Coordinates of C-alpha atoms in Angstrom, one line a residue:
M1 CA -65.8 29.9 2.5
D2 CA -64.1 30.3 -0.7
V3 CA -61.9 27.0 -2.4
I4 CA -58.8 28.2 -0.9
D5 CA -60.0 28.2 2.6
Y6 CA -61.8 24.4 1.8
E7 CA -58.6 23.5 0.4
I8 CA -56.1 24.6 3.3
E9 CA -58.5 22.9 5.4
E10 CA -59.2 19.3 3.6
I11 CA -55.2 19.5 3.5
N12 CA -54.2 19.9 6.7
K13 CA -56.5 17.1 7.6
I14 CA -55.7 14.5 5.3
V15 CA -52.7 14.8 3.0
E16 CA -50.3 12.9 5.2
R17 CA -53.1 9.9 5.2
V18 CA -53.9 10.0 1.6
I19 CA -50.0 10.5 0.5
C20 CA -47.9 8.3 2.9
S21 CA -44.7 9.3 2.3
S22 CA -45.7 13.1 2.6
K23 CA -44.8 15.4 6.0
L24 CA -47.0 18.6 6.4
I25 CA -44.5 22.0 6.5
A26 CA -46.4 24.8 6.1
C27 CA -50.5 25.0 4.8
I28 CA -51.8 28.9 4.5
R29 CA -52.9 30.8 2.1
S30 CA -49.9 32.3 1.2
L31 CA -47.9 28.9 0.9
I32 CA -48.6 25.1 0.7
R33 CA -44.8 23.3 1.7
I34 CA -45.3 19.6 1.8
N35 CA -42.4 17.3 2.0
I36 CA -42.2 13.6 0.1
K37 CA -39.3 11.3 1.2
Q38 CA -40.3 8.1 -0.5
T39 CA -36.5 6.8 0.1
E40 CA -33.5 8.5 0.8
S41 CA -32.8 9.2 -2.9
R42 CA -36.7 10.2 -3.9
Q43 CA -37.3 12.7 -2.1
I44 CA -38.5 16.1 -2.9
T45 CA -40.1 19.5 -1.5
V46 CA -43.0 20.7 -3.1
C47 CA -44.0 24.5 -2.6
I48 CA -47.6 25.5 -4.1
R49 CA -49.0 28.9 -4.2
F50 CA -52.7 29.8 -5.2
P51 CA -52.8 33.1 -8.1
S52 CA -54.8 35.8 -8.1
N53 CA -57.9 33.9 -10.2
Y54 CA -57.6 30.5 -8.7
P55 CA -59.3 28.2 -9.4
S56 CA -59.7 29.5 -13.2
E57 CA -56.1 29.7 -13.0
H58 CA -53.7 26.6 -12.3
L59 CA -52.0 26.1 -9.2
L60 CA -48.1 27.5 -9.3
V61 CA -46.0 24.7 -8.6
E62 CA -42.3 25.0 -7.5
L63 CA -40.4 21.9 -6.5
K64 CA -37.2 21.3 -5.1
S65 CA -34.7 18.1 -3.8
P66 CA -31.1 17.6 -2.7
T67 CA -31.0 14.0 -4.4
I68 CA -33.1 14.6 -7.4
S69 CA -31.8 16.4 -10.8
G70 CA -32.5 19.7 -11.7
K71 CA -33.6 18.8 -14.9
I72 CA -36.1 16.3 -14.1
L73 CA -37.5 18.9 -11.1
D74 CA -38.4 21.4 -14.2
G75 CA -39.9 18.7 -16.1
L76 CA -41.7 17.4 -13.4
T77 CA -42.7 21.0 -12.5
T78 CA -44.6 21.5 -15.9
L79 CA -46.0 18.2 -15.7
A80 CA -47.6 19.0 -12.6
E81 CA -48.8 22.3 -13.7
Q82 CA -50.3 20.8 -17.0
K83 CA -51.9 18.3 -14.4
A84 CA -53.8 21.1 -12.0
S85 CA -54.9 22.9 -15.4
E86 CA -57.1 19.6 -15.9
F87 CA -59.2 20.7 -12.6
L88 CA -59.5 24.5 -13.7
G89 CA -62.8 25.4 -11.5
K90 CA -62.1 22.8 -9.1
P91 CA -60.2 21.8 -6.0
Q92 CA -56.6 21.3 -7.6
T93 CA -53.8 21.1 -4.9
L94 CA -54.7 17.2 -3.4
H95 CA -54.6 16.0 -7.6
T96 CA -51.6 17.7 -8.0
L97 CA -49.7 16.0 -4.7
K98 CA -50.9 12.9 -5.8
F99 CA -49.6 13.3 -9.2
I100 CA -46.0 14.5 -8.0
D101 CA -45.8 11.4 -5.7
N102 CA -47.2 8.8 -8.3
Y103 CA -44.6 10.3 -10.7
L104 CA -41.7 9.5 -8.1
Q105 CA -42.9 6.0 -7.4
E106 CA -43.5 4.8 -11.0
N107 CA -40.3 6.6 -12.2
P108 CA -37.4 5.6 -9.5
L109 CA -34.7 5.9 -12.2
C110 CA -34.9 9.9 -11.8
I111 CA -32.5 9.4 -9.1
A112 CA -29.5 8.7 -11.7
Y113 CA -31.1 10.8 -14.5
D114 CA -27.9 13.2 -14.7
E115 CA -26.1 9.6 -15.0
I116 CA -27.9 8.1 -17.3
F117 CA -28.1 10.9 -19.7
A118 CA -24.3 10.9 -19.3
V119 CA -23.6 7.6 -20.4
K120 CA -26.0 7.7 -23.4
Q121 CA -24.2 10.8 -24.7
L122 CA -20.7 8.7 -24.4
L123 CA -22.7 6.2 -26.4
R124 CA -24.1 8.8 -28.9
R125 CA -20.3 9.9 -29.4
K126 CA -18.8 6.5 -30.0
N127 CA -21.9 5.6 -32.7
D128 CA -21.2 9.2 -34.2
L129 CA -17.1 8.4 -34.6
G130 CA -18.2 5.0 -35.5
S131 CA -16.1 3.4 -32.9
C132 CA -18.1 1.0 -31.3
G133 CA -22.2 1.0 -30.8
G134 CA -24.5 0.7 -28.3
E135 CA -27.9 1.7 -26.7
L136 CA -28.7 2.1 -22.5
K137 CA -32.6 1.3 -21.5
C138 CA -34.1 2.0 -19.0
L139 CA -36.9 -0.5 -17.5
Q140 CA -38.3 1.8 -15.1
K141 CA -41.1 -0.6 -13.4
T142 CA -37.8 -2.8 -11.9
S143 CA -35.3 0.3 -11.7
N144 CA -32.9 -1.5 -13.9
V145 CA -30.8 -0.4 -16.7
S146 CA -30.0 -2.7 -19.8
L147 CA -26.2 -1.7 -21.7
V148 CA -25.8 -3.5 -25.0
V149 CA -22.2 -2.7 -26.6
N150 CA -21.3 -3.7 -29.9
E151 CA -17.3 -3.6 -31.2
S152 CA -17.2 -4.6 -34.9
D153 CA -18.6 -8.6 -34.6
Y154 CA -17.9 -8.3 -30.3
F155 CA -20.9 -8.2 -28.3
F156 CA -21.3 -7.1 -24.5
K157 CA -24.8 -7.0 -22.9
A158 CA -25.6 -6.6 -19.3
K159 CA -28.4 -5.4 -16.8
Y160 CA -28.1 -3.3 -13.7
H161 CA -30.2 -2.5 -11.1
V162 CA -30.3 0.7 -9.0
P163 CA -31.5 -0.1 -5.6
E164 CA -33.9 2.3 -3.7
E165 CA -30.6 3.3 -0.9
Y166 CA -28.9 4.9 -4.3
P167 CA -26.3 6.3 -4.4
T168 CA -25.3 5.4 -0.9
K169 CA -25.6 1.4 -2.2
C170 CA -23.9 0.5 -5.3
I171 CA -25.2 -0.4 -8.7
E172 CA -26.0 -4.6 -8.6
F173 CA -25.0 -6.6 -11.4
L174 CA -28.0 -8.9 -12.3
E175 CA -26.9 -10.6 -15.9
H176 CA -24.5 -10.2 -18.7
K177 CA -24.2 -12.2 -21.8
S178 CA -21.3 -11.6 -24.5
N179 CA -19.0 -13.1 -26.7
F180 CA -15.5 -12.0 -25.8
P181 CA -13.2 -14.6 -24.4
D182 CA -13.7 -15.5 -20.8
A183 CA -10.4 -13.4 -19.9
L184 CA -11.3 -10.6 -20.8
L185 CA -14.8 -11.2 -19.7
R186 CA -13.7 -11.9 -15.9
F187 CA -12.0 -8.7 -16.9
L188 CA -14.9 -6.4 -17.7
N189 CA -17.2 -7.2 -15.1
G190 CA -14.9 -8.3 -11.8
Q191 CA -13.7 -4.0 -12.7
A192 CA -16.8 -2.9 -13.0
K193 CA -17.9 -4.3 -9.9
E194 CA -14.9 -2.8 -8.0
I195 CA -15.1 0.8 -9.7
A196 CA -18.8 0.4 -8.4
R197 CA -17.8 -1.1 -4.8
K198 CA -15.4 1.9 -4.2
C199 CA -17.9 4.5 -4.8
V200 CA -20.1 3.8 -1.9
E201 CA -17.3 1.9 0.8
P202 CA -14.4 3.7 1.8
P203 CA -10.9 2.7 1.7
L204 CA -9.2 0.2 4.4
R205 CA -6.8 2.8 5.2
A206 CA -7.5 5.1 8.2
N207 CA -6.2 8.5 7.0
I208 CA -8.2 8.4 3.5
K209 CA -11.5 7.2 5.3
S210 CA -12.1 10.7 6.7
D211 CA -12.0 12.3 3.5
F212 CA -14.4 9.9 2.2
V213 CA -17.2 10.7 0.2
V214 CA -19.8 8.4 -1.2
K215 CA -20.1 9.1 -5.1
P216 CA -22.8 7.5 -7.7
S217 CA -21.2 4.1 -9.1
L218 CA -23.6 4.1 -12.2
L219 CA -21.6 6.3 -14.8
P220 CA -18.2 5.4 -13.4
S221 CA -18.8 1.2 -13.8
L222 CA -20.7 1.7 -17.4
R223 CA -18.4 4.4 -18.6
F224 CA -15.3 1.5 -17.8
L225 CA -17.4 -0.8 -19.8
I226 CA -18.0 0.9 -22.6
E227 CA -14.5 2.3 -23.3
A228 CA -12.7 -0.4 -22.5
I229 CA -14.9 -3.1 -24.7
S230 CA -14.5 -0.5 -27.5
D231 CA -10.5 -0.7 -27.2
F232 CA -10.8 -4.7 -27.1
T233 CA -10.5 -5.5 -30.9
S234 CA -7.5 -3.0 -31.5
E235 CA -5.5 -4.4 -29.1
L236 CA -2.2 -5.5 -30.2
C237 CA -0.2 -8.6 -28.9
P238 CA 3.1 -6.6 -27.7
V239 CA 5.1 -9.5 -28.8
C240 CA 3.9 -9.6 -32.3
N241 CA 2.0 -6.7 -33.1
F242 CA -1.0 -8.7 -34.6
K243 CA -4.2 -7.7 -33.0
C244 CA -5.4 -10.2 -30.2
L245 CA -8.6 -11.0 -31.2
P246 CA -9.6 -12.3 -34.7
A247 CA -11.7 -10.4 -36.8
K248 CA -14.7 -12.5 -36.6
A249 CA -15.8 -13.3 -33.1
A250 CA -16.7 -16.9 -34.2
D251 CA -13.0 -17.6 -34.6
V252 CA -12.3 -16.7 -31.2
E253 CA -10.0 -19.4 -29.4
L254 CA -12.0 -21.0 -26.1
R255 CA -9.3 -23.0 -25.5
D256 CA -7.0 -21.5 -22.1
T257 CA -3.8 -23.6 -23.7
A258 CA -3.9 -22.8 -27.6
D259 CA -1.1 -20.1 -29.1
L260 CA -3.9 -17.9 -29.9
Y261 CA -6.0 -17.6 -27.1
A262 CA -6.1 -14.0 -25.6
E263 CA -4.2 -13.7 -22.3
R264 CA -4.6 -10.3 -19.8
V265 CA -2.0 -9.6 -17.7
Y266 CA -1.7 -7.3 -14.7
C267 CA 0.0 -4.3 -16.3
G268 CA -3.5 -4.4 -18.6
H269 CA -2.0 -5.7 -22.4
I270 CA -3.1 -8.5 -24.0
Y271 CA -1.2 -11.0 -25.2
H272 CA -1.2 -14.1 -27.6
L273 CA -0.9 -17.2 -24.8
G274 CA 1.9 -18.7 -27.6
C275 CA 3.6 -15.0 -27.6
L276 CA 3.4 -14.6 -23.6
K277 CA 4.9 -18.2 -23.5
K278 CA 8.1 -17.9 -25.6
Y279 CA 8.6 -14.2 -24.7
M280 CA 8.9 -15.5 -20.8
R281 CA 10.7 -18.4 -21.4
E282 CA 13.7 -16.8 -23.4
P283 CA 16.6 -14.8 -21.8
P284 CA 17.1 -12.1 -20.8
F285 CA 16.2 -12.4 -17.3
P286 CA 16.6 -9.6 -15.7
L287 CA 16.6 -9.4 -11.9
G288 CA 13.1 -8.5 -10.5
G289 CA 11.0 -9.9 -13.7
K290 CA 10.4 -10.0 -17.4
T291 CA 8.8 -6.4 -18.3
C292 CA 6.4 -5.7 -20.5
P293 CA 7.4 -4.9 -24.1
A294 CA 4.6 -2.7 -25.0
K295 CA 5.0 0.7 -26.4
K296 CA 2.8 2.4 -24.0
P297 CA 1.6 2.0 -20.7
H298 CA -1.8 0.9 -20.7
P299 CA -4.7 3.0 -19.4
R300 CA -6.7 -0.1 -17.3
S301 CA -3.3 -1.5 -15.5
D302 CA -4.2 -3.8 -12.6
S303 CA -0.5 -2.7 -10.9
N304 CA -1.2 -0.8 -7.8
K305 CA 1.9 1.6 -8.5
G306 CA 0.8 5.3 -9.0
T307 CA -2.5 6.7 -7.7
K308 CA -5.4 4.9 -9.8
D309 CA -8.6 7.5 -10.5
S310 CA -12.6 7.3 -9.6
N311 CA -12.9 5.2 -13.1
G312 CA -10.5 2.7 -11.8
T313 CA -7.8 3.3 -14.4
Q314 CA -4.5 4.7 -13.8
P315 CA -3.3 8.0 -14.8
I316 CA 0.4 7.6 -16.6
K317 CA 1.8 10.6 -14.9
N318 CA 1.4 8.6 -11.4
R319 CA 3.7 5.3 -12.6
K320 CA 7.0 5.3 -11.3
P321 CA 10.0 4.7 -13.7
N322 CA 9.9 1.7 -15.8
Q323 CA 13.4 -0.8 -15.8
L324 CA 13.7 0.6 -19.2
T325 CA 14.2 4.4 -19.0
D326 CA 12.0 4.5 -22.2
E327 CA 8.7 6.4 -21.4
N328 CA 7.1 5.0 -24.7
I329 CA 7.2 1.8 -23.2
C330 CA 5.2 0.2 -20.7
G331 CA 7.9 -1.1 -18.6
L332 CA 5.6 -2.9 -15.5
R333 CA 6.6 -6.0 -14.5
I334 CA 4.8 -9.1 -16.5
S335 CA 2.5 -10.7 -13.7
H336 CA -0.2 -13.2 -13.8
D337 CA -1.1 -16.4 -12.1
R338 CA -0.1 -18.5 -14.7
W339 CA 3.3 -16.7 -15.0
A340 CA 4.9 -16.9 -11.1
L341 CA 8.2 -17.7 -12.4
N342 CA 11.1 -16.3 -10.6
V343 CA 14.5 -15.4 -12.4
K344 CA 16.5 -18.0 -11.0
L345 CA 14.0 -20.9 -12.3
A346 CA 13.3 -18.9 -15.6
E347 CA 17.2 -19.4 -16.7
A348 CA 17.2 -22.7 -15.5
R349 CA 14.2 -23.9 -17.3
W350 CA 15.8 -22.3 -20.4
A351 CA 18.9 -24.1 -20.0
Q352 CA 17.3 -27.1 -19.9
Q353 CA 15.4 -26.4 -22.7
Q354 CA 18.8 -25.4 -24.7
A355 CA 20.5 -28.4 -23.6
R356 CA 17.9 -30.7 -25.0
E357 CA 18.1 -29.5 -27.8
R358 CA 21.9 -29.2 -28.4
E359 CA 21.3 -33.2 -27.6
L360 CA 19.0 -33.5 -30.3
E361 CA 21.2 -31.5 -32.9
E362 CA 24.0 -34.1 -31.6
V363 CA 22.1 -36.9 -32.7
K364 CA 20.8 -35.3 -35.9
D365 CA 24.6 -34.8 -37.0
F366 CA 25.7 -38.7 -35.9
L367 CA 22.2 -40.3 -37.5
Q368 CA 23.4 -37.8 -40.8

């Protein structure tokens, strides 16, 4: 019995016991084919062929997978053949199969390789342009990724878990730390979670459910965070046209009743609270409510008008014409939990304020 016959007999007997996640498909002299399935997303088919001078030459390995990136498969193929080369002159098949199985166990983030690569590329482009800085770290042992984004004097740090059921289950948000105002931080985390959820859960409308396809959620969520953070420090208040956030994070107004507190409304724009109060309480009071005077629509609007894309942003081309008929103005109705005023109430308050001011002027004139 030569080495090849010995290995074929051994593989047939013990491979599924030694590698618990494996299933033997074929084991003959011309081909050994084994499926390794650790989870729904970590599954790989290993095809092994014996070269003519085996075992003086290493095994020929071919890897296929419906879920793992081709770049990962190419790299793992090279590593597997290098592993086989360590046993020249000896049986190599079982050692090679064990190596591939261990690699998948020790590198669970391989199922999100393309997304991780895309996020790193996005951060690299942002770094090169000087628009923001950041990095993405992979924590293979825990199947976590750590994101750090820096913009001027502001930072955002967060950790996310990629579950074994990924991508059929969305990423999990573990922790975060930031010096952005709470109103903006709530938007960042809330919208990122919503984007991740929409990747794996079909919409409620029955006519759309049938066309729904589960999508990976890591890249859309992290791309949203990076792009939103890079815009925050440059956004201008639509009323006063000054930056909503101070240059230094230490100067951020934390009191949610202060005039310089940064408040975000549902059209996506950020206002100074004092500017927003002044704008909302002064005429004119159009039917349907006040509209946003920002010079352009916001790419990350919360408005349900139009159709949002997979990143949670609302394409401008899908927006309905605004009341001001100027395409260079946002024009969406200002809506916020703290500003649920109807037109009659707003007019009544304005009239009351004007009456009070006239009374004060009359008192001043009398005293003079």
